């Protein structure tokens, strides 16, 4: 790092910062991903990282209601769900380095302080914390793998907790010299119905806050429900000190996957390249993306899939699953309508009537006792009625418990997560988890290999014997029961080659019944929909068709 602002060093990568103002939830992650997509489509190698202002070291210890899904990377980092968007848009994996929190920054500095690295000095927010933020801003850029690093700063400008990040951005701009970095500021231009007007004042104030921190944004991206007329754009350009062509409209879109095309129309990528003095290698090649959108928007059929979970009131808790259905639906030219079902509701006498309307059932991941019996009822319904069933992580564990109770007749079978003293722990804490007492980052996390058994449906779906999938759990299938399960028709269709842990179960005598201990949804992207989801949606379609035929026969 060049500490002297007067002698700028040559940065190997260029840095784009995305800040937000006016309100949270404007979609900085989608704007960052869409811009990255366009730059990637022009031949640049791009990565995106997220800097979050909260004090947790990572979001792994946060309740999903609080923060939505925890996205897990190949290298086992528990990260913000925006990293899922980065991967789904760019089709390249992220890692621990792509998500940094204030907690991690302070942790690094404090650990170093205890090691004596700052002996004699008072350790302070400036320069020690801001230096550590800058060092982390540049880590991925310094690998030499990327032409451009986009950094999304969580929260809103003006928040007390994001001040050190904003200050670090200000300093870094100086450190690396002109044309090596730029700031995109995302704001909201609200429409006041009573006045019949779009309002620019919140944007002006937000830019003023950024200016107070010493940062002049280079580009404004304005979220709006209505097209921005020229006079409104002019006003914002004038009062926010940006060029007219750097006021970019970001109008509400039908799907997040439209946003790259909308940004291309607004020339966001061109502005960025001009300001960074980069010559575009080519026009963006986004034909495959457009094909995907074409399939997504012109489905020839439709299915309704139930997602049974205990956090369904906050859909972000299952973000990657919902997106995987979108990718898999487009692949099948089939509109997937997800019905969000609270697992706790599936214990009443009439729960079957809720499930009858579905063309397939997915039992979602989760933790703890709440909602578990409803999930087990959903599995039972799917198994007995030959409805396509997909169990993900806890969903697979529920499938195992249900099979033990209702097929093997082990009526008290359970997971030790729900019932520590159960006599029949068909799901049990993994051996190496037994000595762990610390909570953050200590689950079985990240990518592990899995051997898929030839002759199974899973093998047919993947078309290969060795796969790698991402994990986040502490409990596992108890191999002491494996022989019994297989004899009765629930097969271990995938096992870890090193530990023999069962990673996939499958029912022999069922059209589509698969449970995975891993999270396939974390690897589904627009360009690479996950094969298990693609096949599951196809199975739902087949089931729906059969159901229709039966009904029409009955009518005749
Ligand atoms: N609670 C279960 C476990 O820890 C499942 C976790 C999950 O669904 N991600 O094993």
Coordinates of C-alpha atoms and ligand atoms in Angstrom, one line a residue:
X1 CA 0.0 0.0 0.0
X2 CA 1.3 3.4 -1.0
X3 CA 0.8 5.6 2.1
X4 CA 1.8 8.8 0.4
X5 CA -1.1 10.4 -1.5
X6 CA 1.3 12.6 -3.4
X7 CA 2.9 9.7 -5.3
X8 CA 0.2 7.5 -6.6
X9 CA 1.3 3.9 -7.3
X10 CA 0.1 1.9 -10.3
X11 CA -2.7 -0.3 -9.1
X12 CA -2.8 -3.7 -10.8
X13 CA -6.6 -3.7 -10.6
X14 CA -9.1 -0.8 -10.7
X15 CA -11.6 -0.4 -8.0
X16 CA -15.3 0.5 -8.2
X17 CA -17.1 1.3 -5.0
X18 CA -20.9 1.1 -4.7
X19 CA -22.4 3.1 -1.8
X20 CA -26.0 3.6 -1.0
X21 CA -28.2 6.4 0.3
X22 CA -31.7 7.5 1.2
X23 CA -32.8 4.0 2.3
X24 CA -31.5 0.5 2.6
X25 CA -32.7 -2.3 0.4
X26 CA -32.3 -0.4 -2.8
X27 CA -30.5 -3.3 -4.4
X28 CA -26.8 -2.3 -4.3
X29 CA -26.0 -6.0 -4.8
X30 CA -28.0 -6.3 -7.9
X31 CA -26.6 -3.1 -9.4
X32 CA -23.0 -4.2 -8.5
X33 CA -23.8 -7.7 -10.0
X34 CA -25.4 -6.2 -13.2
X35 CA -22.5 -3.9 -13.8
X36 CA -20.0 -6.7 -13.2
X37 CA -21.9 -8.9 -15.6
X38 CA -21.7 -6.2 -18.4
X39 CA -18.0 -5.7 -17.8
X40 CA -17.4 -9.4 -17.7
X41 CA -19.4 -9.7 -21.0
X42 CA -16.9 -7.2 -22.5
X43 CA -14.0 -9.4 -21.7
X44 CA -12.8 -8.0 -18.3
X45 CA -12.2 -10.2 -15.4
X46 CA -14.3 -8.9 -12.5
X47 CA -15.0 -9.8 -8.9
X48 CA -17.4 -8.3 -6.4
X49 CA -16.9 -8.0 -2.6
X50 CA -19.1 -6.9 0.1
X51 CA -18.1 -4.9 3.2
X52 CA -20.7 -5.0 5.9
X53 CA -20.6 -2.5 8.8
X54 CA -21.9 -4.8 11.6
X55 CA -19.8 -6.2 14.4
X56 CA -20.4 -9.9 14.0
X57 CA -17.3 -11.5 12.4
X58 CA -19.6 -13.0 9.8
X59 CA -23.4 -13.5 9.4
X60 CA -23.1 -17.1 10.4
X61 CA -24.4 -16.5 13.9
X62 CA -27.3 -14.3 12.8
X63 CA -30.9 -15.5 12.8
X64 CA -32.3 -15.8 9.3
X65 CA -35.2 -13.5 10.3
X66 CA -32.6 -10.9 11.0
X67 CA -30.4 -11.1 8.0
X68 CA -31.8 -13.6 5.4
X69 CA -29.9 -16.5 4.2
X70 CA -26.4 -17.2 5.1
X71 CA -24.5 -17.9 1.9
X72 CA -21.7 -20.4 2.1
X73 CA -18.7 -20.3 -0.3
X74 CA -16.5 -23.2 -1.5
X75 CA -13.8 -22.3 1.0
X76 CA -16.4 -22.5 3.8
X77 CA -17.0 -18.9 4.6
X78 CA -20.4 -18.0 6.0
X79 CA -21.3 -14.8 4.1
X80 CA -23.9 -12.2 3.2
X81 CA -26.6 -13.3 0.7
X82 CA -25.4 -10.7 -1.8
X83 CA -22.5 -13.0 -2.5
X84 CA -25.1 -15.4 -3.9
X85 CA -26.1 -12.8 -6.4
X86 CA -22.5 -12.2 -7.4
X87 CA -22.1 -15.9 -8.1
X88 CA -25.4 -16.3 -9.9
X89 CA -24.7 -13.3 -12.2
X90 CA -21.0 -13.9 -12.8
X91 CA -20.9 -17.6 -12.7
X92 CA -17.6 -17.6 -10.8
X93 CA -17.1 -18.6 -7.2
X94 CA -16.5 -16.2 -4.4
X95 CA -14.5 -16.8 -1.2
X96 CA -14.0 -15.6 2.3
X97 CA -12.1 -12.6 0.9
X98 CA -15.3 -11.4 -0.8
X99 CA -17.1 -10.6 2.4
X100 CA -15.6 -8.5 5.2
X101 CA -17.4 -7.1 8.3
X102 CA -16.4 -4.4 10.8
X103 CA -16.1 -7.3 13.3
X104 CA -13.5 -9.0 11.2
X105 CA -11.5 -5.8 10.6
X106 CA -11.5 -5.1 14.4
X107 CA -10.7 -8.7 15.2
X108 CA -7.6 -8.6 12.9
X109 CA -6.4 -5.3 14.4
X110 CA -7.0 -6.4 18.0
X111 CA -5.3 -9.8 17.4
X112 CA -2.3 -8.0 15.9
X113 CA -2.3 -5.5 18.8
X114 CA -2.1 -8.5 21.3
X115 CA 0.8 -9.9 19.3
X116 CA 2.6 -6.7 19.8
X117 CA 2.5 -5.4 16.3
X118 CA 1.8 -1.9 17.3
X119 CA 4.1 -1.8 20.4
X120 CA 4.3 1.7 21.8
X121 CA 1.5 3.1 19.7
X122 CA -2.1 4.0 20.5
X123 CA -4.3 1.8 18.3
X124 CA -7.0 4.0 16.7
X125 CA -9.8 4.0 14.2
X126 CA -7.6 6.3 12.1
X127 CA -5.2 5.1 10.9
X128 CA -5.2 1.5 12.1
X129 CA -8.8 0.5 11.4
X130 CA -8.9 2.4 8.1
X131 CA -5.6 1.0 7.0
X132 CA -6.9 -2.5 7.7
X133 CA -10.0 -1.8 5.7
X134 CA -7.9 -0.5 2.8
X135 CA -5.7 -3.6 3.0
X136 CA -8.8 -5.7 2.7
X137 CA -10.3 -3.6 -0.1
X138 CA -7.2 -4.5 -2.1
X139 CA -6.6 -8.2 -1.3
X140 CA -8.5 -9.6 -4.3
X141 CA -7.1 -6.9 -6.6
X142 CA -3.6 -7.8 -5.6
X143 CA -4.0 -11.5 -6.6
X144 CA -3.5 -10.4 -10.2
X145 CA -6.6 -12.3 -11.2
X146 CA -8.9 -9.3 -11.7
X147 CA -9.0 -6.2 -13.9
X148 CA -11.7 -4.8 -11.8
X149 CA -12.8 -5.2 -8.2
X150 CA -16.3 -3.9 -7.3
X151 CA -16.8 -3.3 -3.6
X152 CA -20.3 -2.9 -2.3
X153 CA -20.4 -1.0 1.0
X154 CA -23.3 -2.2 3.2
X155 CA -25.7 0.2 4.9
X156 CA -26.4 3.8 4.0
X157 CA -24.0 6.8 3.9
X158 CA -24.4 8.8 7.1
X159 CA -24.7 5.7 9.3
X160 CA -22.3 5.9 12.2
X161 CA -21.1 2.4 11.7
X162 CA -20.1 2.8 8.1
X163 CA -18.0 5.9 8.6
X164 CA -14.7 4.1 8.7
X165 CA -15.5 2.3 5.4
X166 CA -16.4 5.6 3.7
X167 CA -13.2 7.2 5.1
X168 CA -11.2 4.3 3.8
X169 CA -12.7 4.7 0.3
X170 CA -11.8 8.4 0.4
X171 CA -8.2 7.6 1.3
X172 CA -7.9 4.8 -1.2
X173 CA -8.9 7.1 -4.0
X174 CA -5.9 9.2 -3.2
X175 CA -3.5 6.3 -2.6
X176 CA -4.0 4.7 -6.0
X177 CA -4.3 7.8 -8.0
X178 CA -6.7 9.2 -10.6
X179 CA -8.7 7.0 -12.9
X180 CA -8.0 3.9 -10.8
X181 CA -11.1 4.0 -8.8
X182 CA -14.6 5.5 -8.9
X183 CA -17.6 5.7 -6.7
X184 CA -21.1 4.8 -7.8
X185 CA -23.8 6.1 -5.4
X186 CA -27.2 4.4 -5.4
X187 CA -30.2 6.5 -4.3
X188 CA -33.9 6.6 -4.4
X189 CA -36.0 9.1 -6.4
X190 CA -39.4 8.7 -4.9
X191 CA -42.6 9.5 -6.7
X192 CA -45.1 11.6 -4.6
X193 CA -48.5 10.6 -5.8
X194 CA -50.3 13.6 -4.3
X195 CA -47.9 16.0 -6.0
X196 CA -47.6 13.8 -9.1
X197 CA -43.9 14.4 -9.0
X198 CA -40.5 12.6 -8.8
X199 CA -38.5 14.1 -6.0
X200 CA -34.8 14.7 -6.2
X201 CA -34.2 16.2 -2.7
X202 CA -33.4 12.9 -0.9
X203 CA -30.7 12.2 -3.5
X204 CA -29.3 15.7 -3.1
X205 CA -29.1 15.3 0.7
X206 CA -27.6 11.9 0.4
X207 CA -24.9 13.2 -1.9
X208 CA -24.3 16.0 0.5
X209 CA -23.7 13.5 3.2
X210 CA -21.2 11.7 1.0
X211 CA -19.5 15.1 0.2
X212 CA -19.2 15.8 3.9
X213 CA -17.2 12.6 4.2
X214 CA -14.9 13.9 1.4
X215 CA -16.3 11.8 -1.4
X216 CA -17.7 13.1 -4.7
X217 CA -19.6 10.3 -6.4
X218 CA -18.7 9.8 -10.0
X219 CA -21.9 8.2 -11.1
X220 CA -25.5 8.3 -9.6
X221 CA -27.7 5.3 -10.0
X222 CA -31.3 6.3 -9.2
X223 CA -33.9 3.8 -8.2
X224 CA -37.3 4.9 -9.4
X225 CA -40.8 3.5 -10.1
X226 CA -41.2 5.9 -13.1
X227 CA -38.8 6.9 -16.0
X228 CA -36.6 9.8 -15.1
X229 CA -37.4 12.7 -17.4
X230 CA -34.5 14.9 -18.7
X231 CA -35.3 17.8 -16.4
X232 CA -35.1 15.6 -13.3
X233 CA -31.8 14.2 -14.5
X234 CA -30.5 17.7 -15.2
X235 CA -31.5 18.8 -11.7
X236 CA -29.6 15.9 -10.1
X237 CA -26.6 16.4 -12.3
X238 CA -26.5 20.1 -11.4
X239 CA -27.0 19.8 -7.6
X240 CA -24.9 16.6 -7.2
X241 CA -21.9 17.7 -9.4
X242 CA -22.0 14.8 -11.8
X243 CA -22.2 14.8 -15.6
X244 CA -25.7 14.5 -17.1
X245 CA -24.7 11.3 -18.7
X246 CA -23.7 9.9 -15.3
X247 CA -27.2 10.1 -13.9
X248 CA -28.3 6.6 -14.5
X249 CA -31.9 5.5 -14.2
X250 CA -32.6 2.2 -12.5
X251 CA -36.3 1.6 -13.0
X252 CA -38.2 -1.2 -11.2
X253 CA -37.8 -4.4 -13.2
X254 CA -39.9 -7.4 -13.7
X255 CA -37.0 -9.6 -12.5
X256 CA -33.6 -8.9 -11.1
X257 CA -32.2 -10.6 -14.2
X258 CA -33.5 -7.7 -16.4
X259 CA -31.2 -5.3 -14.6
X260 CA -28.0 -5.9 -16.6
X261 CA -29.9 -5.1 -19.8
X262 CA -31.5 -2.0 -18.2
X263 CA -28.0 -0.9 -17.1
X264 CA -26.7 -1.5 -20.6
X265 CA -29.4 0.7 -22.0
X266 CA -28.4 3.4 -19.6
X267 CA -24.7 2.9 -20.6
X268 CA -23.6 2.4 -17.0
X269 CA -20.7 0.1 -18.2
X270 CA -19.6 2.6 -20.8
X271 CA -19.5 5.5 -18.2
X272 CA -17.5 3.3 -15.9
X273 CA -14.9 2.4 -18.5
X274 CA -14.6 6.0 -19.7
X275 CA -14.0 7.2 -16.2
X276 CA -11.4 4.5 -15.5
X277 CA -9.8 5.2 -18.8
X278 CA -10.2 1.6 -19.9
X279 CA -10.9 0.8 -23.6
X280 CA -13.6 -1.7 -24.0
X281 CA -12.3 -4.9 -25.6
X282 CA -15.7 -5.5 -27.3
X283 CA -19.4 -4.9 -27.1
X284 CA -20.9 -6.9 -24.2
X285 CA -21.7 -10.5 -25.4
X286 CA -24.9 -11.1 -23.5
X287 CA -26.7 -13.4 -26.0
X288 CA -26.8 -16.3 -23.6
X289 CA -28.2 -14.1 -20.9
X290 CA -30.9 -12.9 -23.3
X291 CA -31.7 -16.5 -24.2
X292 CA -32.2 -17.2 -20.5
X293 CA -34.5 -14.2 -20.1
X294 CA -36.4 -15.3 -23.2
X295 CA -37.0 -18.7 -21.7
X296 CA -37.8 -17.2 -18.3
X297 CA -40.4 -14.9 -19.6
X298 CA -42.1 -17.2 -22.1
X299 CA -42.9 -20.3 -20.2
X300 CA -44.9 -22.9 -22.0
X301 CA -46.1 -24.6 -18.8
X302 CA -46.4 -24.0 -15.0
X303 CA -46.0 -25.8 -11.8
X304 CA -46.7 -25.0 -8.1
X305 CA -44.0 -26.2 -5.7
X306 CA -44.4 -26.0 -2.0
X307 CA -41.4 -24.7 0.0
X308 CA -41.8 -26.0 3.5
X309 CA -39.8 -24.0 6.0
X310 CA -40.0 -22.3 9.3
X311 CA -38.7 -18.9 8.2
X312 CA -41.1 -18.4 5.3
X313 CA -42.3 -15.0 6.5
X314 CA -38.9 -13.7 5.3
X315 CA -38.3 -15.0 1.9
X316 CA -34.7 -13.8 1.8
X317 CA -34.1 -16.7 4.3
X318 CA -34.4 -19.0 1.3
X319 CA -33.0 -16.7 -1.4
X320 CA -30.8 -19.2 -3.1
X321 CA -33.5 -21.9 -3.3
X322 CA -35.9 -19.4 -4.8
X323 CA -33.4 -18.3 -7.4
X324 CA -32.5 -21.9 -8.2
X325 CA -36.2 -22.5 -9.0
X326 CA -36.0 -19.5 -11.4
X327 CA -33.0 -20.9 -13.1
X328 CA -34.4 -24.4 -13.3
X329 CA -37.8 -23.1 -14.4
X330 CA -36.3 -21.2 -17.3
X331 CA -34.3 -24.2 -18.3
X332 CA -37.6 -26.2 -18.5
X333 CA -39.5 -23.3 -20.0
X334 CA -41.8 -23.7 -17.1
X335 CA -43.0 -21.0 -14.7
X336 CA -42.3 -22.2 -11.1
X337 CA -44.7 -20.7 -8.6
X338 CA -43.4 -21.2 -5.2
X339 CA -45.9 -21.7 -2.4
X340 CA -44.4 -20.6 0.9
X341 CA -45.7 -22.9 3.6
X342 CA -45.0 -22.5 7.3
X343 CA -43.9 -25.9 8.5
X344 CA -45.6 -25.3 11.9
X345 CA -48.9 -25.1 10.1
X346 CA -48.6 -28.7 8.9
X347 CA -49.6 -30.4 12.1
X348 CA -53.3 -29.7 12.1
X349 CA -55.8 -32.3 11.0
X350 CA -56.2 -30.8 7.6
X351 CA -52.6 -30.4 6.6
X352 CA -53.0 -32.8 3.7
X353 CA -55.4 -30.4 1.9
X354 CA -52.6 -27.8 1.8
X355 CA -50.2 -30.3 0.3
X356 CA -52.7 -31.8 -2.2
X357 CA -52.5 -28.6 -4.3
X358 CA -48.8 -29.0 -4.9
X359 CA -46.9 -30.5 -7.8
X360 CA -43.8 -31.0 -5.8
X361 CA -42.6 -30.5 -2.2
X362 CA -39.3 -29.1 -1.1
X363 CA -38.5 -29.3 2.6
X364 CA -36.0 -26.5 3.4
X365 CA -32.9 -26.3 5.6
X366 CA -33.1 -25.1 9.1
X367 CA -32.1 -25.5 12.7
X368 CA -33.8 -26.5 15.9
X369 CA -37.1 -28.1 17.0
X370 CA -39.6 -25.6 15.8
X371 CA -41.6 -26.8 12.8
X372 CA -39.9 -30.1 12.6
X373 CA -43.1 -32.3 13.0
X374 CA -44.8 -30.4 10.1
X375 CA -41.8 -31.0 7.9
X376 CA -41.9 -34.7 8.7
X377 CA -45.6 -34.7 7.8
X378 CA -44.8 -33.1 4.5
X379 CA -42.2 -35.8 3.8
X380 CA -44.7 -38.5 4.7
X381 CA -47.3 -37.1 2.3
X382 CA -44.7 -36.8 -0.5
X383 CA -43.5 -40.4 0.0
X384 CA -46.9 -42.0 0.3
X385 CA -48.5 -40.1 -2.6
X386 CA -45.5 -40.3 -4.9
X387 CA -45.2 -36.5 -5.1
X388 CA -41.8 -35.3 -6.2
X389 CA -39.8 -34.6 -3.0
X390 CA -36.6 -32.7 -2.5
X391 CA -35.1 -32.4 1.0
X392 CA -32.3 -30.0 1.5
X393 CA -30.0 -30.4 4.6
X394 CA -32.5 -30.4 7.5
X395 CA -35.0 -31.4 4.8
X396 CA -33.0 -34.6 4.1
X397 CA -32.7 -35.3 7.8
X398 CA -36.5 -35.0 8.1
X399 CA -36.8 -37.5 5.3
X400 CA -34.6 -39.9 7.2
X401 CA -36.5 -39.5 10.4
X402 CA -39.8 -40.0 8.6
X403 CA -38.6 -43.2 6.9
X404 CA -37.3 -44.6 10.2
X405 CA -40.6 -43.9 12.0
X406 CA -43.1 -44.8 9.4
X407 CA -41.4 -47.4 7.2
X408 CA -38.9 -49.1 9.6
X409 CA -41.3 -48.8 12.5
X410 CA -38.8 -47.1 14.8
X411 CA -41.4 -44.9 16.2
X412 CA -39.2 -42.9 18.5
X413 CA -36.5 -42.2 15.8
X414 CA -35.2 -38.6 15.9
X415 CA -32.2 -36.4 15.5
X416 CA -30.1 -35.6 18.5
X417 CA -30.5 -32.0 17.6
X418 CA -34.2 -32.2 18.5
X419 CA -34.0 -34.8 21.2
X420 CA -30.6 -35.1 22.8
X421 CA -31.5 -38.4 24.7
X422 CA -33.3 -40.2 21.9
X423 CA -32.9 -44.0 21.9
X424 CA -32.8 -44.0 18.1
X425 CA -30.6 -41.2 16.8
X426 CA -31.0 -41.8 13.1
X427 CA -29.5 -38.3 12.7
X428 CA -26.7 -37.7 15.1
X429 CA -24.0 -35.0 15.8
X430 CA -20.9 -35.6 13.7
X431 CA -18.0 -37.1 15.6
X432 CA -15.7 -34.1 15.1
X433 CA -18.5 -31.7 16.2
X434 CA -18.8 -33.3 19.6
X435 CA -15.9 -31.4 21.1
X436 CA -16.8 -28.1 19.6
X437 CA -18.2 -25.4 22.0
X438 CA -17.5 -22.2 20.1
X439 CA -20.4 -21.2 17.7
X440 CA -19.1 -19.0 14.9
X441 CA -17.7 -20.8 11.8
X442 CA -17.5 -24.2 13.4
X443 CA -20.1 -26.2 11.5
X444 CA -19.0 -28.5 8.7
X445 CA -18.7 -25.7 6.1
X446 CA -17.9 -25.4 2.4
X447 CA -17.2 -27.7 -0.5
X448 CA -16.7 -31.4 0.0
X449 CA -16.5 -34.2 -2.6
X450 CA -19.3 -36.7 -2.9
X451 CA -19.3 -40.0 -4.7
X452 CA -22.6 -40.6 -6.5
X453 CA -23.7 -44.3 -6.8
X454 CA -24.2 -45.4 -10.3
X455 CA -27.6 -46.8 -11.1
X456 CA -29.4 -44.2 -8.9
X457 CA -31.7 -41.4 -10.0
X458 CA -29.1 -38.9 -8.6
X459 CA -26.5 -40.4 -10.8
X460 CA -28.8 -40.1 -13.8
X461 CA -29.3 -36.4 -12.9
X462 CA -25.6 -35.5 -12.4
X463 CA -24.3 -37.8 -15.1
X464 CA -21.1 -38.4 -13.2
X465 CA -19.8 -40.1 -10.1
X466 CA -17.8 -37.4 -8.4
X467 CA -19.4 -34.1 -7.5
X468 CA -18.5 -31.3 -5.2
X469 CA -21.2 -29.5 -3.2
X470 CA -21.3 -27.0 -0.3
X471 CA -22.3 -27.8 3.3
X472 CA -23.4 -26.1 6.5
X473 CA -24.4 -28.4 9.2
X474 CA -23.4 -30.2 12.4
X475 CA -25.6 -33.4 12.2
X476 CA -25.5 -36.3 9.8
X477 CA -27.1 -39.6 8.9
X478 CA -26.1 -42.2 11.5
X479 CA -24.4 -45.0 9.5
X480 CA -25.3 -47.5 12.2
X481 CA -28.7 -47.6 10.6
X482 CA -27.6 -47.7 7.0
X483 CA -28.1 -51.5 6.3
X484 CA -31.7 -51.3 7.7
X485 CA -32.5 -48.3 5.6
X486 CA -31.2 -49.7 2.4
X487 CA -32.9 -53.0 2.9
X488 CA -36.2 -51.1 3.1
X489 CA -35.6 -48.9 0.1
X490 CA -34.0 -45.7 1.2
X491 CA -30.6 -45.7 -0.4
X492 CA -27.4 -43.8 0.2
X493 CA -27.1 -42.4 -3.3
X494 CA -24.0 -40.3 -2.4
X495 CA -21.3 -40.6 0.2
X496 CA -18.2 -38.7 1.1
X497 CA -15.2 -40.6 -0.3
X498 CA -13.1 -39.9 2.8
X499 CA -15.4 -40.1 5.7
X500 CA -18.2 -42.3 4.3
X501 CA -20.8 -39.8 5.6
X502 CA -24.1 -40.2 3.7
X503 CA -24.5 -37.0 1.7
X504 CA -27.5 -38.0 -0.5
X505 CA -30.5 -40.3 0.2
X506 CA -32.9 -41.5 -2.4
X507 CA -36.0 -43.7 -2.3
X508 CA -35.8 -46.7 -4.6
X509 CA -39.5 -47.0 -5.3
X510 CA -40.6 -43.5 -5.9
X511 CA -40.5 -41.3 -9.1
X512 CA -38.4 -38.5 -7.6
X513 CA -37.5 -38.5 -3.9
X514 CA -34.0 -37.1 -3.1
X515 CA -32.5 -35.6 0.0
X516 CA -29.1 -33.9 0.1
X517 CA -27.1 -33.2 3.2
X518 CA -25.4 -30.4 1.2
X519 CA -27.0 -27.2 -0.3
X520 CA -27.2 -27.6 -4.1
X521 CA -29.0 -24.2 -4.3
X522 CA -25.7 -22.5 -3.5
X523 CA -24.2 -23.5 -6.8
X524 CA -27.1 -22.8 -9.2
X525 CA -26.4 -19.9 -11.5
X526 CA -28.1 -18.3 -14.5
X527 CA -25.6 -19.9 -16.9
X528 CA -25.4 -23.1 -14.9
X529 CA -28.7 -24.1 -13.4
X530 CA -28.2 -26.9 -10.8
X531 CA -29.0 -30.3 -12.4
X532 CA -30.9 -31.5 -9.2
X533 CA -33.2 -28.4 -9.4
X534 CA -33.7 -28.8 -13.2
X535 CA -34.6 -32.4 -12.8
X536 CA -36.9 -31.7 -9.8
X537 CA -38.8 -29.1 -11.7
X538 CA -39.1 -31.5 -14.6
X539 CA -40.5 -34.2 -12.2
X540 CA -43.0 -31.6 -10.9
X541 CA -44.1 -31.0 -14.5
X542 CA -44.6 -34.7 -15.1
X543 CA -46.5 -35.1 -11.9
X544 CA -48.7 -32.1 -12.8
X545 CA -49.4 -33.6 -16.2
X546 CA -50.3 -37.0 -14.8
X547 CA -52.6 -35.3 -12.2
X548 CA -54.4 -33.4 -15.0
X549 CA -54.8 -36.6 -17.0
X550 CA -56.3 -38.4 -14.1
X551 CA -58.8 -35.6 -13.5
X552 CA -59.9 -35.4 -17.1
X553 CA -60.3 -39.2 -17.1
X554 CA -62.4 -39.0 -14.0
X555 CA -64.6 -36.2 -15.6
X556 CA -65.1 -38.4 -18.7
Ligands
LIG1 N1 -29.7 -28.3 11.8 C1 -29.2 -29.3 10.9 C2 -27.7 -29.5 11.2 O1 -27.0 -28.7 11.8 C3 -29.3 -28.9 9.4 C4 -28.6 -27.7 9.0 C5 -29.1 -27.0 7.8 O2 -30.3 -27.3 7.3 N2 -28.3 -26.2 7.1 O3 -27.2 -30.5 10.8

